[in-house]
mmCIF file of C-alpha atoms in Angstrom:
data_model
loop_
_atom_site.group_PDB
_atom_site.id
_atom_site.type_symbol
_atom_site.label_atom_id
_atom_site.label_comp_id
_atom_site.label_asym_id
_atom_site.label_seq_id
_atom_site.Cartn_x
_atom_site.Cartn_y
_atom_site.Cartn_z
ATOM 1 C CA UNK A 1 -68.934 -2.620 124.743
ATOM 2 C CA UNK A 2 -70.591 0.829 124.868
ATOM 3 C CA UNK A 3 -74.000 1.247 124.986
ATOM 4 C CA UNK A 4 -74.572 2.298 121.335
ATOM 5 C CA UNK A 5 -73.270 -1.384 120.721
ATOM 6 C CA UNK A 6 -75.662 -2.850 122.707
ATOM 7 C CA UNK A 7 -78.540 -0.437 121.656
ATOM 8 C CA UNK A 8 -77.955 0.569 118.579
ATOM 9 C CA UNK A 9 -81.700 1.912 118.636
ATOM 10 C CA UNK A 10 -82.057 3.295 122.480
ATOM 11 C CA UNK A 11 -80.893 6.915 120.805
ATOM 12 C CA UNK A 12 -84.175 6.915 118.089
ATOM 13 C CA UNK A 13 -85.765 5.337 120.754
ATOM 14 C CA UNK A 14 -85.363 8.208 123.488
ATOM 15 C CA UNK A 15 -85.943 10.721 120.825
ATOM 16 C CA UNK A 16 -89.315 10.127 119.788
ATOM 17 C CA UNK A 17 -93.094 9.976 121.774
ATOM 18 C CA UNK A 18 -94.707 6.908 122.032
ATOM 19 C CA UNK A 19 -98.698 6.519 120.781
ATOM 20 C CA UNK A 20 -100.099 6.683 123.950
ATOM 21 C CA UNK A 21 -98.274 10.114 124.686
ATOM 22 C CA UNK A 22 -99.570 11.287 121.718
ATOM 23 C CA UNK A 23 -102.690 10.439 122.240
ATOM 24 C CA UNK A 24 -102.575 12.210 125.520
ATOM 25 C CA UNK A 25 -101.609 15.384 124.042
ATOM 26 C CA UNK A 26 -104.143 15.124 121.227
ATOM 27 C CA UNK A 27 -107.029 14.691 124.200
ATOM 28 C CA UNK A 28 -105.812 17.583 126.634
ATOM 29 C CA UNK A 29 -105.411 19.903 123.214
ATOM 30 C CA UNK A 30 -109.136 19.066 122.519
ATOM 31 C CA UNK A 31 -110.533 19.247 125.990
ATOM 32 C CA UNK A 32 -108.989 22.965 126.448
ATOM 33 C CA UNK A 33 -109.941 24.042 122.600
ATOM 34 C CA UNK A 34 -113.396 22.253 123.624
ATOM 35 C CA UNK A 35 -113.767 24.319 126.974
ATOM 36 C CA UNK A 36 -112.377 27.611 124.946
ATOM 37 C CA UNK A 37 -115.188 27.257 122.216
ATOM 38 C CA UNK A 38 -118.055 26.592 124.635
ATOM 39 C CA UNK A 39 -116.788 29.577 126.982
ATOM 40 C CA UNK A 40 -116.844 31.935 123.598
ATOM 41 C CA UNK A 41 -120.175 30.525 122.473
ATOM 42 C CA UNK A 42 -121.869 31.700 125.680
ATOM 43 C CA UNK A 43 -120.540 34.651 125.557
ATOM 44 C CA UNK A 44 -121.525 35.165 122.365
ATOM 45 C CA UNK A 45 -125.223 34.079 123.352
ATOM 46 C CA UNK A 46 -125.039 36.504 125.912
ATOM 47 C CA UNK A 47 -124.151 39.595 124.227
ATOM 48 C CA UNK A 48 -126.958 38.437 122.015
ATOM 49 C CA UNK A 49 -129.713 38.727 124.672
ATOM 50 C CA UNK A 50 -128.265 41.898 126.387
ATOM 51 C CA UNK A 51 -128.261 43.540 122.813
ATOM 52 C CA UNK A 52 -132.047 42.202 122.309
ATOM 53 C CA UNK A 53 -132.824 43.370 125.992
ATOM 54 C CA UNK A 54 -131.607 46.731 124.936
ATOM 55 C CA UNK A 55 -133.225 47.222 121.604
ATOM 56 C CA UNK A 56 -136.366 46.766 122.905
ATOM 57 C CA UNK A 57 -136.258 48.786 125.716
ATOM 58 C CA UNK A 58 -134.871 51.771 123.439
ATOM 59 C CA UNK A 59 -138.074 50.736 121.318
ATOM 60 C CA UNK A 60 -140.906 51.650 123.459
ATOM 61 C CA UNK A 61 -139.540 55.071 124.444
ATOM 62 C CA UNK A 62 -138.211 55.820 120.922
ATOM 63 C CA UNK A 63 -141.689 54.885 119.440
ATOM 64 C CA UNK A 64 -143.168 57.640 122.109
ATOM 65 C CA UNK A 65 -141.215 60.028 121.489
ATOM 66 C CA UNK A 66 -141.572 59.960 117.772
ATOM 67 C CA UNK A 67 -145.472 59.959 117.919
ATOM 68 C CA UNK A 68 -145.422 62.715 120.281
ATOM 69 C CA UNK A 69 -142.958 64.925 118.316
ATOM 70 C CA UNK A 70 -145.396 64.659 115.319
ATOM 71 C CA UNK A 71 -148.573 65.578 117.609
ATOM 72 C CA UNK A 72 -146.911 68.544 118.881
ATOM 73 C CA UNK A 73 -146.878 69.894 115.167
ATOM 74 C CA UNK A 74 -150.167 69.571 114.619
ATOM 75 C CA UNK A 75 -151.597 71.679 111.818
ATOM 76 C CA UNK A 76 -154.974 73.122 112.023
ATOM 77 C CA UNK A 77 -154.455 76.411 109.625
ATOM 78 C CA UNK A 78 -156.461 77.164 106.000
ATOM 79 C CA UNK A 79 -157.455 73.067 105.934
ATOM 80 C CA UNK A 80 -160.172 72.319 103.689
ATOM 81 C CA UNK A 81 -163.101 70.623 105.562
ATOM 82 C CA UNK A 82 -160.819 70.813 108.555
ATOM 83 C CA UNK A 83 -159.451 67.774 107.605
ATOM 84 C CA UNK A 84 -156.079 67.696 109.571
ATOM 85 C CA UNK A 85 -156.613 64.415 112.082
ATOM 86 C CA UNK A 86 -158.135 60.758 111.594
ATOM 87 C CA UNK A 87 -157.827 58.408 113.379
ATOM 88 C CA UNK A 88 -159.166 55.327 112.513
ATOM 89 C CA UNK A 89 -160.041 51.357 114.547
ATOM 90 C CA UNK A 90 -157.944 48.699 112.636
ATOM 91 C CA UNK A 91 -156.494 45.502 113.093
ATOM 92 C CA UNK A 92 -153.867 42.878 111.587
ATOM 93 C CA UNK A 93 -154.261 39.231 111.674
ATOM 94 C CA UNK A 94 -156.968 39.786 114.083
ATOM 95 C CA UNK A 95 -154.813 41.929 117.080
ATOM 96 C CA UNK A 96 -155.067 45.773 117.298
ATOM 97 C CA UNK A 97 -153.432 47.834 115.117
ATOM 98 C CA UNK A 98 -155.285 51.335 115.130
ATOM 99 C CA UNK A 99 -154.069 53.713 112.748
ATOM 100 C CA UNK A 100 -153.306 57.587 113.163
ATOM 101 C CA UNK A 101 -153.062 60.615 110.268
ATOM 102 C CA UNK A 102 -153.053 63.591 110.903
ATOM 103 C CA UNK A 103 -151.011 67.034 109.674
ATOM 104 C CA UNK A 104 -148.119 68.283 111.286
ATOM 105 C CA UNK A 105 -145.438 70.338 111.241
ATOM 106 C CA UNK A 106 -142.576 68.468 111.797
ATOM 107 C CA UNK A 107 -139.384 68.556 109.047
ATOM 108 C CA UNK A 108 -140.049 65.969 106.563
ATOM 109 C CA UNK A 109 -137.611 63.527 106.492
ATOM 110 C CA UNK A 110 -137.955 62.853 102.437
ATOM 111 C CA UNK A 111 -137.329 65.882 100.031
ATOM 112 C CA UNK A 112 -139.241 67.334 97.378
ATOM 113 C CA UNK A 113 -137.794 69.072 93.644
ATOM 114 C CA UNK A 114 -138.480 72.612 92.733
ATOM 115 C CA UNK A 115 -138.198 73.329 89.172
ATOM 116 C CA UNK A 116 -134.809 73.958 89.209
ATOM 117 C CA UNK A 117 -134.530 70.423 90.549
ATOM 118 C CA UNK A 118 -133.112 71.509 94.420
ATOM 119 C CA UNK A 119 -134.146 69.581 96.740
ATOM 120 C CA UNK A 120 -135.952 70.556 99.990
ATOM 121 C CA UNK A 121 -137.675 69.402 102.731
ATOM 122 C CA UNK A 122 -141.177 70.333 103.580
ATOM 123 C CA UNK A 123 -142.026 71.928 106.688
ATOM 124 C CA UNK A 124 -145.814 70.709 106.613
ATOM 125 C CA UNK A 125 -146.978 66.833 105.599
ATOM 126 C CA UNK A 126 -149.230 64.251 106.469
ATOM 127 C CA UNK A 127 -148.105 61.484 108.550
ATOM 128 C CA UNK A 128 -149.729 58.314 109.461
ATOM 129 C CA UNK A 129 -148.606 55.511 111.131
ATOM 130 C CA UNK A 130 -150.119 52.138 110.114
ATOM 131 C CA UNK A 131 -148.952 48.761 110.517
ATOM 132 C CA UNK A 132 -148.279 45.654 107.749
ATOM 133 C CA UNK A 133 -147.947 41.660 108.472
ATOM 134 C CA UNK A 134 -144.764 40.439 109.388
ATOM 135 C CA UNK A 135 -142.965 38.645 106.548
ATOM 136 C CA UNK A 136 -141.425 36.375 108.416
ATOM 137 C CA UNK A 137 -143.476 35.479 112.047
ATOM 138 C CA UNK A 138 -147.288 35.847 112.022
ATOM 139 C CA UNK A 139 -148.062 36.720 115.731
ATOM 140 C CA UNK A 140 -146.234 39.815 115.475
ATOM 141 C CA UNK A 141 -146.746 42.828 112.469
ATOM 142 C CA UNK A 142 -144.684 46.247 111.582
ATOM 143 C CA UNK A 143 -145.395 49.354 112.685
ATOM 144 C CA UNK A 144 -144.218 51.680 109.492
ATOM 145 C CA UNK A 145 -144.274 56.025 109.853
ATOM 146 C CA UNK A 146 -145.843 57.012 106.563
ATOM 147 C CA UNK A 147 -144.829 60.756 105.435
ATOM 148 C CA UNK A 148 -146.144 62.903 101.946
ATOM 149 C CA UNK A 149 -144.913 66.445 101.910
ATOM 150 C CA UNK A 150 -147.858 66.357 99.374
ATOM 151 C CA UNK A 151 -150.676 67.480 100.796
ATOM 152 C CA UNK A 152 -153.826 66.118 99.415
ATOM 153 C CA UNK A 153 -157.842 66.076 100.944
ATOM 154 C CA UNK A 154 -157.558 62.546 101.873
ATOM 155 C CA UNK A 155 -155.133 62.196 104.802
ATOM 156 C CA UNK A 156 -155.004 58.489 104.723
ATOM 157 C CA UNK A 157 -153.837 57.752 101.670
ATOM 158 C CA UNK A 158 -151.473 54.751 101.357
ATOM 159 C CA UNK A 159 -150.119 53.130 98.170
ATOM 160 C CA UNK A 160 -146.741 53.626 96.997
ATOM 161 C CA UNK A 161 -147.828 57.969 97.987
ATOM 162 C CA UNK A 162 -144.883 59.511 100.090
ATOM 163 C CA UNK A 163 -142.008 58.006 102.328
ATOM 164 C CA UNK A 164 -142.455 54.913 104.390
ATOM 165 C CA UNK A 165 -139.841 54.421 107.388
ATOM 166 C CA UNK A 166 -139.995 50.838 109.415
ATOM 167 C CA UNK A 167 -140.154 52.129 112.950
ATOM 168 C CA UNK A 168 -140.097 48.679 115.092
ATOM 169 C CA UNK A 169 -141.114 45.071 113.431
ATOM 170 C CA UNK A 170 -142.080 43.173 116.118
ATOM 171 C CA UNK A 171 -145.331 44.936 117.347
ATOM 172 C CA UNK A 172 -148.252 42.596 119.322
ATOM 173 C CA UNK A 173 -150.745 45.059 119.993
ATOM 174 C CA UNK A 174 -151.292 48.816 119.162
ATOM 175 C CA UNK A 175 -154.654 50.314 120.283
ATOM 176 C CA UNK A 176 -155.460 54.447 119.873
ATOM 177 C CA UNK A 177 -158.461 55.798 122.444
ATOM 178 C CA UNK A 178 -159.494 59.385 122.043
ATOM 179 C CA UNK A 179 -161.468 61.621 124.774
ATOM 180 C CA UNK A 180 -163.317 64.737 124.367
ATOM 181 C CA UNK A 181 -163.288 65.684 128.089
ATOM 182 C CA UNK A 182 -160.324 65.290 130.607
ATOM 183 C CA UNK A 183 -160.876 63.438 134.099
ATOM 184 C CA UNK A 184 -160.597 59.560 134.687
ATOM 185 C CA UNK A 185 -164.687 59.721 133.877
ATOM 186 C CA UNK A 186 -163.986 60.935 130.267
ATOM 187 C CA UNK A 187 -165.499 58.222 127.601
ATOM 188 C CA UNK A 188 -163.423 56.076 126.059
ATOM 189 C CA UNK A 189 -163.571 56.714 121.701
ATOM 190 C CA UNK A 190 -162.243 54.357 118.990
ATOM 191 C CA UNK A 191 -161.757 56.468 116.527
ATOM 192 C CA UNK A 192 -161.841 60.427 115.432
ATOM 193 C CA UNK A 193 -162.628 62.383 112.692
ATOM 194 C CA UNK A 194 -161.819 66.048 112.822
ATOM 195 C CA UNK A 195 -163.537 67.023 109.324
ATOM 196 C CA UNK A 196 -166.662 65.224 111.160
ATOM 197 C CA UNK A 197 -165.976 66.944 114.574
ATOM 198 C CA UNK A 198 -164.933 70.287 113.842
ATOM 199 C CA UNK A 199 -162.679 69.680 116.594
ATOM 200 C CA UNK A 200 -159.663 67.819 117.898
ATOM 201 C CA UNK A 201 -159.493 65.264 120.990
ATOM 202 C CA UNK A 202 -158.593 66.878 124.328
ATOM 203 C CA UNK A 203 -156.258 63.611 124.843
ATOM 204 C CA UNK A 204 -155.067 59.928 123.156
ATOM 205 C CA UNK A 205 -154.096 57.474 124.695
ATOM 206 C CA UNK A 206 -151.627 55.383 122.749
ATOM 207 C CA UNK A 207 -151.284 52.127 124.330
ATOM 208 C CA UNK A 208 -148.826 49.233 122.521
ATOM 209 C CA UNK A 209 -147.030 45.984 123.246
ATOM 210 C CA UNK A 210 -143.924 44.706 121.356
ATOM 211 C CA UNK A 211 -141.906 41.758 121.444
ATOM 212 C CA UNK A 212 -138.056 42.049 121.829
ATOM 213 C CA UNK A 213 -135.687 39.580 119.200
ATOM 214 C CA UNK A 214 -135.624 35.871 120.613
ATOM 215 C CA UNK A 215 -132.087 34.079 119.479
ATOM 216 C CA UNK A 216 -133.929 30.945 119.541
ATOM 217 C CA UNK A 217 -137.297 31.159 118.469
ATOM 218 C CA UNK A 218 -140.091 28.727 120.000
ATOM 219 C CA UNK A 219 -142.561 28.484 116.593
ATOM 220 C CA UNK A 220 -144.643 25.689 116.107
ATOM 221 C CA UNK A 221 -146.345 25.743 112.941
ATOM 222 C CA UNK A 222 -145.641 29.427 113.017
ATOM 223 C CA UNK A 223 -147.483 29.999 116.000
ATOM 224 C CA UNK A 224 -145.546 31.301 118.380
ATOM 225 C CA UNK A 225 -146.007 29.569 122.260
ATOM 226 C CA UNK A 226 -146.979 31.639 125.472
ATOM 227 C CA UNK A 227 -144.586 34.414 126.936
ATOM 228 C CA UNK A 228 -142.611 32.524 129.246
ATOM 229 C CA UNK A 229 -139.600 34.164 128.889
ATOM 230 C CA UNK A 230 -140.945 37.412 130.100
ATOM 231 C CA UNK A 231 -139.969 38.766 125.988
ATOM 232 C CA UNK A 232 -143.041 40.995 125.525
ATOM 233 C CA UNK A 233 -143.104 44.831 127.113
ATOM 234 C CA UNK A 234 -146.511 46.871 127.409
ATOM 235 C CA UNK A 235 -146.520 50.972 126.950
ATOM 236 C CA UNK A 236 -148.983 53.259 128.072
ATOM 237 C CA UNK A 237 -148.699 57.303 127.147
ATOM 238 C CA UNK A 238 -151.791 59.773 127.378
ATOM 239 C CA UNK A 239 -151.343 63.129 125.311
ATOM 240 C CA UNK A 240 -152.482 65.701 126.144
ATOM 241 C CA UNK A 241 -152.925 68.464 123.092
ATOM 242 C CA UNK A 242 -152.562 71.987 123.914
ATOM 243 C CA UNK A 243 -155.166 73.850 125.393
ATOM 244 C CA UNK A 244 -154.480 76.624 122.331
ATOM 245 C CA UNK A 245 -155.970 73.591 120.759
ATOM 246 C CA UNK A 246 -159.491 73.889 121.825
ATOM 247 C CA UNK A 247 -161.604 74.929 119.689
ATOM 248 C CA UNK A 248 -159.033 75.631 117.067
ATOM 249 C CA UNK A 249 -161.241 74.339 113.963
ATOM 250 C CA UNK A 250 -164.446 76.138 115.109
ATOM 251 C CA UNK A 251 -166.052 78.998 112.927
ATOM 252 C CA UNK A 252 -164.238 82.250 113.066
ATOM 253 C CA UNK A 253 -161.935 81.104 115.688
ATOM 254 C CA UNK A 254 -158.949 80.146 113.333
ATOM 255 C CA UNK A 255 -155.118 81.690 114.508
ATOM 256 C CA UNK A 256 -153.335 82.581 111.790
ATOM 257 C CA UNK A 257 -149.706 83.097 111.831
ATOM 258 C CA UNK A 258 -148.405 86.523 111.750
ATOM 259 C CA UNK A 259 -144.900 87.887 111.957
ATOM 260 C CA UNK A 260 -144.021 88.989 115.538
ATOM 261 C CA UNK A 261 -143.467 92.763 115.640
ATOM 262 C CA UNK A 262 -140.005 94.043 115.591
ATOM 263 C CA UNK A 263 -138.252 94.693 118.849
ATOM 264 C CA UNK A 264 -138.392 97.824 120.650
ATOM 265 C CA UNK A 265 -135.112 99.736 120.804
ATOM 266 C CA UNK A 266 -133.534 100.123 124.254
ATOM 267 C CA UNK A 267 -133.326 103.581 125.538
ATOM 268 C CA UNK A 268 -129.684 105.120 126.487
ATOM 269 C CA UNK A 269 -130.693 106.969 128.756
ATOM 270 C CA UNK A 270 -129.129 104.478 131.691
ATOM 271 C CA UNK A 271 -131.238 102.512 134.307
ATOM 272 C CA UNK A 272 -132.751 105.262 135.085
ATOM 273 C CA UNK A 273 -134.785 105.645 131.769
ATOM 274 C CA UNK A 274 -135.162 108.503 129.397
ATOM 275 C CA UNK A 275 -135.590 112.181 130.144
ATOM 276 C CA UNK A 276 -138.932 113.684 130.132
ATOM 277 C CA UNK A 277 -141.670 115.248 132.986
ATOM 278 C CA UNK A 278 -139.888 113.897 135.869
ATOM 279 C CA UNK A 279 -136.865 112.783 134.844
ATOM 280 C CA UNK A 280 -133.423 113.745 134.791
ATOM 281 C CA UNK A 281 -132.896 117.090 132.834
#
């Protein structure tokens, strides 16, 4: 008899996969998809921290740079009271958080309307930079860049006045010294007040420590723990103003812009220069 006579089910039989090889395939298809998933997770986790690492290292220099841009268009000219820098002691949730305003130069970064409704940018404002609680984590507050093309006698006015622009959100510590003298012997001031002075600070320090983006967040009753994974970065910067500076709001010692004079026209008469007593006829 041939075997389909004997086995009329061996061919179904032979065809098919048994439980146990199923189950086998079912258990290596998890434990790669498993091993693919955890690979891509850390990965993920990864990319996270290096793109946290990075942000706040770009913060601390960016921060700098932005205060000192403003400070090197300081405004001193036709000021009423000589009102163009204050800088005041403050604090949030009990950590420093001195506050600077002062006049400057620098493009505004809002616009203003003329009467034919065109808009414009200012090139003089107050700025201040001041600092609110953070919504979300109370150990750590905003730094915000305030900006009013409107000029006004009270440089530290706040409210809902002129253009506020979040600069970092996860500030510690923010402290402001000013000194009337160079040298390392110079005293140490916590706050300025040039319509008081009559005069502008020879150098500020700015000295701040921020806190870069944790993906997982140690909070216990929304206090955060100690700094054990090295997440907080201290910056140091002394200005120095320019020495054109000095004195600038005294009596009678005021520079006022002028236009430069036009440019003298270059002779033709060759390298040599032109003709006249001793020159070529």
């Amino acid at each position: 008899m041939s075997d389909e006579m004997t086995n009329p089910r061996g061919r179904s039989a032979q065809a098919g996969f048994t439980l146990i090889e199923v189950l086998l395939a079912i258990g290596i298809t998890a434990t790669v998809m498993l091993t693919v998933g955890t690979t891509f997770h850390i990965m993920l986790n990864a990319r996270d921290v290096v793109d946290d690492l990075a942000e706040s290292s770009e913060a601390g220099p960016r921060i700098l740079k932005l205060i000192e841009r403003d400070l090197r268009g300081l405004w001193t000219y036709n000021v009423r009271n000589n009102a163009v820098f204050r800088g005041v002691q403050a604090d949030v949730n009990g950590r420093d958080a001195d506050r600077m305003s002062f006049l400057t130069t620098t493009d505004s970064v809002g616009t203003v309307q003329d009467l034919e409704n065109n808009a414009h940018r200012t090139t003089l404002c107050e700025v201040g930079y001041l600092f609110k609680p953070n919504p979300r984590f109370r150990e750590v507050f905003e730094l915000w860049r305030r900006e009013d093309p409107m000029v006004d006698d009270d440089l530290t006015t706040q409210g809902d006045q002129g253009t506020f622009q979040l600069v970092y959100d996860r500030v510690k510590s923010f402290r402001v010294r000013y000194y009337d003298t160079l040298g390392w012997e110079a005293e140490e001031l916590f706050e300025w007040d040039s319509a008081k002075e009559d005069k502008l600070p020879k150098r500020i320090m700015i000295e701040f420590t921020i806190e870069r983006k944790r993906s997982s967040r140690n909070v216990v009753s929304d206090v955060e723990i100690e700094d054990f994974e090295g997440a907080e970065k201290k910056y140091v910067r002394h200005f120095v103003l320019p020495k054109r500076l000095e004195g600038i709001l005294q009596a009678d010692n005021a520079r006022i812009p002028v236009l430069p004079p036009p440019p003298i026209e270059e002779s033709s008469a060759g390298p040599e220069g032109p003709a006249g007593p001793g020159g070529p006829a």
